[in-house]
CSV table of C-alpha atoms in Angstrom, one decimal:
chain,number,residue,atom,x,y,z
A,30,ASP,CA,117.8,81.5,102.9
A,31,VAL,CA,114.2,80.6,103.0
A,32,LYS,CA,112.9,79.3,99.7
A,33,VAL,CA,109.5,78.3,98.2
A,34,THR,CA,109.7,77.3,94.5
A,35,GLN,CA,106.8,76.7,92.1
A,36,SER,CA,107.2,74.5,89.1
A,37,SER,CA,106.1,77.0,86.4
A,38,ARG,CA,105.8,80.8,86.2
A,39,TYR,CA,103.4,80.7,83.3
A,40,LEU,CA,101.1,77.9,82.1
A,41,VAL,CA,98.5,77.8,79.4
A,42,LYS,CA,96.1,74.9,79.3
A,43,ARG,CA,92.9,74.0,77.5
A,44,THR,CA,89.5,73.6,79.0
A,45,GLY,CA,89.0,70.1,80.4
A,46,GLU,CA,92.7,69.3,80.8
A,47,LYS,CA,94.0,68.0,84.1
A,48,VAL,CA,96.6,70.5,85.5
A,49,PHE,CA,99.2,69.9,88.1
A,50,LEU,CA,100.9,72.8,90.0
A,51,GLU,CA,103.9,71.8,92.1
A,52,CYS,CA,105.3,73.6,95.1
A,53,VAL,CA,108.5,72.7,97.0
A,54,GLN,CA,109.8,74.3,100.2
A,55,ASP,CA,113.3,73.8,101.7
A,56,MET,CA,112.6,75.1,105.2
A,57,ASP,CA,111.2,71.9,106.8
A,58,HIS,CA,107.9,73.7,107.4
A,59,GLU,CA,104.9,71.7,108.6
A,60,ASN,CA,102.3,73.9,107.0
A,61,MET,CA,101.7,74.5,103.3
A,62,PHE,CA,99.0,76.5,101.6
A,63,TRP,CA,97.6,77.1,98.1
A,64,TYR,CA,96.0,80.4,97.3
A,65,ARG,CA,94.7,82.0,94.2
A,66,GLN,CA,95.1,85.7,93.7
A,67,ASP,CA,92.6,87.7,91.6
A,68,PRO,CA,92.4,91.6,91.3
A,69,GLY,CA,90.0,93.1,93.8
A,70,LEU,CA,89.6,89.8,95.7
A,71,GLY,CA,93.0,89.5,97.4
A,72,LEU,CA,94.4,86.1,98.2
A,73,ARG,CA,91.8,83.3,98.7
A,74,LEU,CA,92.8,80.0,100.4
A,75,ILE,CA,92.1,76.9,98.3
A,76,TYR,CA,93.6,74.1,100.4
A,77,PHE,CA,96.2,73.7,103.1
A,78,SER,CA,98.0,71.0,104.8
A,79,TYR,CA,99.5,70.6,108.3
A,80,ASP,CA,101.4,67.5,107.7
A,81,VAL,CA,102.2,64.8,105.2
A,82,LYS,CA,99.1,63.2,103.8
A,83,MET,CA,96.9,65.6,105.6
A,84,LYS,CA,94.8,68.2,103.8
A,85,GLU,CA,92.1,70.7,104.8
A,86,LYS,CA,89.7,72.6,102.6
A,87,GLY,CA,90.1,76.4,102.5
A,88,ASP,CA,87.5,78.9,101.4
A,89,ILE,CA,87.3,78.0,97.7
A,90,PRO,CA,88.1,74.3,97.2
A,91,GLU,CA,85.6,73.5,94.5
A,92,GLY,CA,87.3,72.2,91.3
A,93,TYR,CA,90.6,71.6,93.0
A,94,SER,CA,92.3,68.8,94.9
A,95,VAL,CA,95.8,68.5,96.5
A,96,SER,CA,98.4,66.0,97.3
A,97,ARG,CA,101.1,66.0,99.9
A,98,GLU,CA,103.2,62.8,99.8
A,99,LYS,CA,106.4,64.4,101.2
A,100,LYS,CA,106.8,67.1,103.7
A,101,GLU,CA,108.5,69.5,101.3
A,102,ARG,CA,106.1,69.1,98.4
A,103,PHE,CA,102.5,70.2,98.0
A,104,SER,CA,100.7,69.8,94.7
A,105,LEU,CA,97.6,71.5,93.5
A,106,ILE,CA,95.5,69.6,91.0
A,107,LEU,CA,92.8,71.0,88.7
A,108,GLU,CA,90.9,67.9,87.7
A,109,SER,CA,89.2,69.4,84.7
A,110,ALA,CA,90.4,73.0,84.1
A,111,SER,CA,87.8,75.6,83.3
A,112,THR,CA,88.2,79.2,82.1
A,113,ASN,CA,87.1,80.6,85.5
A,114,GLN,CA,90.2,79.0,87.0
A,115,THR,CA,92.4,81.4,85.0
A,116,SER,CA,94.3,83.1,87.8
A,117,MET,CA,97.6,83.6,89.7
A,118,TYR,CA,98.3,80.6,92.0
A,119,LEU,CA,100.5,81.1,95.0
A,120,CYS,CA,102.0,78.5,97.3
A,121,ALA,CA,103.1,79.3,100.8
A,122,SER,CA,104.6,77.5,103.8
A,123,SER,CA,104.8,78.3,107.5
A,124,LEU,CA,106.5,76.8,110.6
A,125,GLY,CA,103.9,75.3,112.9
A,126,PRO,CA,100.2,76.0,113.5
A,127,LEU,CA,100.9,79.3,115.4
A,128,GLY,CA,103.1,80.9,112.8
A,129,TYR,CA,101.6,83.9,111.2
A,130,GLU,CA,104.6,84.4,108.9
A,131,GLN,CA,104.0,82.6,105.6
A,132,TYR,CA,106.7,82.3,103.0
A,133,PHE,CA,105.4,82.6,99.5
A,134,GLY,CA,106.6,81.3,96.2
A,135,PRO,CA,106.7,83.6,93.1
A,136,GLY,CA,103.4,82.3,91.8
A,137,THR,CA,102.2,80.5,88.7
A,138,ARG,CA,100.1,82.5,86.2
A,139,LEU,CA,97.6,79.9,84.8
A,140,THR,CA,95.6,80.7,81.7
A,141,VAL,CA,92.8,78.3,80.7
A,142,THR,CA,91.6,78.7,77.1
B,30,GLN,CA,82.5,85.4,103.3
B,31,GLN,CA,85.0,88.2,103.4
B,32,GLN,CA,86.1,88.6,107.0
B,33,VAL,CA,88.8,91.2,106.4
B,34,LYS,CA,87.9,94.3,104.4
B,35,GLN,CA,90.6,96.5,103.0
B,36,SER,CA,90.5,100.0,101.5
B,37,PRO,CA,91.3,101.7,99.3
B,38,GLN,CA,91.8,99.4,96.4
B,39,SER,CA,94.4,101.7,94.9
B,40,LEU,CA,96.4,104.7,96.2
B,41,ILE,CA,98.6,107.3,94.6
B,42,VAL,CA,100.9,109.3,96.9
B,43,GLN,CA,103.6,111.8,96.2
B,44,LYS,CA,107.2,111.0,97.3
B,45,GLY,CA,107.6,112.1,100.9
B,46,GLY,CA,103.9,111.8,101.6
B,47,ILE,CA,102.1,109.5,104.0
B,48,SER,CA,100.4,106.4,102.7
B,49,ILE,CA,97.5,105.1,104.7
B,50,ILE,CA,95.7,101.8,104.1
B,51,ASN,CA,92.8,100.7,106.3
B,52,CYS,CA,91.4,97.3,107.2
B,53,ALA,CA,88.4,96.1,109.2
B,54,TYR,CA,87.7,92.6,110.6
B,55,GLU,CA,84.7,90.7,111.9
B,56,ASN,CA,86.0,87.7,113.7
B,57,THR,CA,87.4,87.9,117.2
B,58,ALA,CA,89.2,84.6,116.9
B,59,PHE,CA,92.2,86.3,115.4
B,60,ASP,CA,95.5,86.6,117.3
B,61,TYR,CA,97.8,88.4,114.9
B,62,PHE,CA,97.3,91.0,112.2
B,63,PRO,CA,100.2,91.0,109.7
B,64,TRP,CA,100.7,93.1,106.7
B,65,TYR,CA,102.3,91.7,103.5
B,66,GLN,CA,104.0,93.5,100.7
B,67,GLN,CA,104.1,92.2,97.2
B,68,PHE,CA,106.2,93.5,94.3
B,69,PRO,CA,105.3,92.7,90.7
B,70,GLY,CA,106.4,89.2,89.7
B,71,LYS,CA,107.0,88.2,93.3
B,72,GLY,CA,105.1,86.5,96.0
B,73,PRO,CA,103.9,88.5,99.1
B,74,ALA,CA,106.4,88.9,101.9
B,75,LEU,CA,105.7,89.7,105.6
B,76,LEU,CA,106.3,93.4,106.3
B,77,ILE,CA,105.1,94.0,109.8
B,78,ALA,CA,102.6,92.4,112.3
B,79,ILE,CA,100.8,93.4,115.5
B,80,ARG,CA,99.0,91.6,118.3
B,81,PRO,CA,95.5,92.8,119.3
B,82,ASP,CA,96.6,93.8,122.8
B,83,VAL,CA,99.0,96.4,121.3
B,84,SER,CA,97.7,99.7,119.9
B,85,GLU,CA,100.6,100.6,117.8
B,86,LYS,CA,103.8,99.1,116.3
B,87,LYS,CA,106.4,100.9,114.4
B,88,GLU,CA,109.3,99.5,112.3
B,89,GLY,CA,111.2,102.2,110.5
B,90,ARG,CA,108.8,104.1,108.3
B,91,PHE,CA,106.1,101.6,108.7
B,92,THR,CA,103.5,101.8,111.5
B,93,ILE,CA,100.5,99.7,112.3
B,94,SER,CA,97.7,101.3,114.3
B,95,PHE,CA,95.2,99.0,115.9
B,96,ASN,CA,91.8,99.8,117.4
B,97,LYS,CA,90.4,96.6,119.0
B,98,SER,CA,87.0,98.1,120.0
B,99,ALA,CA,86.4,99.2,116.5
B,100,LYS,CA,87.9,96.0,115.0
B,101,GLN,CA,90.0,98.1,112.7
B,102,PHE,CA,93.7,98.5,111.9
B,103,SER,CA,95.7,100.5,109.5
B,104,LEU,CA,99.2,100.7,107.9
B,105,HIS,CA,100.9,104.1,107.7
B,106,ILE,CA,103.9,104.5,105.5
B,107,MET,CA,105.8,107.7,106.4
B,108,ASP,CA,108.0,109.5,103.9
B,109,SER,CA,106.7,107.3,101.1
B,110,GLN,CA,109.3,106.4,98.5
B,111,PRO,CA,109.0,105.2,94.9
B,112,GLY,CA,110.5,101.9,96.1
B,113,ASP,CA,107.5,101.4,98.3
B,114,SER,CA,105.3,101.1,95.2
B,115,ALA,CA,103.8,97.6,95.6
B,116,THR,CA,100.6,95.9,96.5
B,117,TYR,CA,99.9,95.7,100.2
B,118,PHE,CA,97.7,93.1,101.9
B,119,CYS,CA,96.4,93.2,105.4
B,120,ALA,CA,95.6,89.8,107.0
B,121,ALA,CA,94.3,88.2,110.1
B,122,HIS,CA,95.7,85.1,111.7
B,123,TYR,CA,93.4,82.5,113.4
B,124,ASN,CA,94.5,81.6,116.9
B,125,GLN,CA,94.0,78.0,116.0
B,126,GLY,CA,95.2,76.3,112.9
B,127,GLY,CA,97.5,78.8,111.4
B,128,LYS,CA,95.2,80.1,108.7
B,129,LEU,CA,95.5,83.6,107.4
B,130,ILE,CA,92.5,85.6,106.0
B,131,PHE,CA,93.7,88.3,103.6
B,132,GLY,CA,92.1,91.6,102.7
B,133,GLN,CA,91.5,92.5,99.0
B,134,GLY,CA,94.8,94.3,98.6
B,135,THR,CA,95.8,97.9,97.9
B,136,GLU,CA,98.0,98.9,94.9
B,137,LEU,CA,100.2,101.7,96.1
B,138,SER,CA,102.0,104.0,93.6
B,139,VAL,CA,104.4,106.6,94.9
B,140,LYS,CA,105.2,109.3,92.4
B,141,PRO,CA,108.6,110.9,92.3
C-alpha cells in the first residue's frame, strides 16, 4: 500500500527558530513536493524535487529551503520561523514527470508563536 | 498568480441532492485535470481525472464535465451522501514537469 509519512502531526515553534519538517515515501517515486494549505487559498507549492539532490522552487519558496539526500526522503526547512508561516504543511510524491496522481501525507500543523 | 479558480468556497447539500463544484483555468499548457478529495485530518487523495480532449468522465456517482473552449470544468456528485462531506480541490497538471496547480478548495457538507 502506498504510503507517505510526515515526521510530526502537530508542531509548535517560536519565532526565529529553525524548523525541520521531514517526509518519507515508500513507493520509490522520483518526484516529491511540499505544499502549504491555508483556508481559502488551497494548496500552494513551496518546493519540489525530481531526483536526489535536485530541487526546484514552487510558487511560494520565500523563507523556505529543502533537502533531498535520499530518494525516499524530502525535508522542508524554515530557516527562521515567522508567525506568517503558521499553516498546514503537506508532503506529496508522484511517479515520474508525467504522473498527475500525487500521493499525500497526513500533513503537519505548524504553529509559530 | 492563481491559474485555477474554484467556486464555491463552501457548499451545503441535502442527502440525495446533486453537488456541483466549478473550476476555471487560464493556462493552455495543462494536460490533465484531476480532482482531489480531502477528509479532516487526512491528506488529499485523487478522486477522478479528465484529459482536455474528453468532454465528460463518469466514475460511479462522480462526474467531471469539461468545456475546453470556455476553459472550465466541474465536478458533479450525484445522490450526495453524508460520507461525501469533505474538502474538494480541482487541479491542473502541467504537461511538462509534473506540477499540479490547485484551486482554492470547496468544503462540502451533506446534511442527512
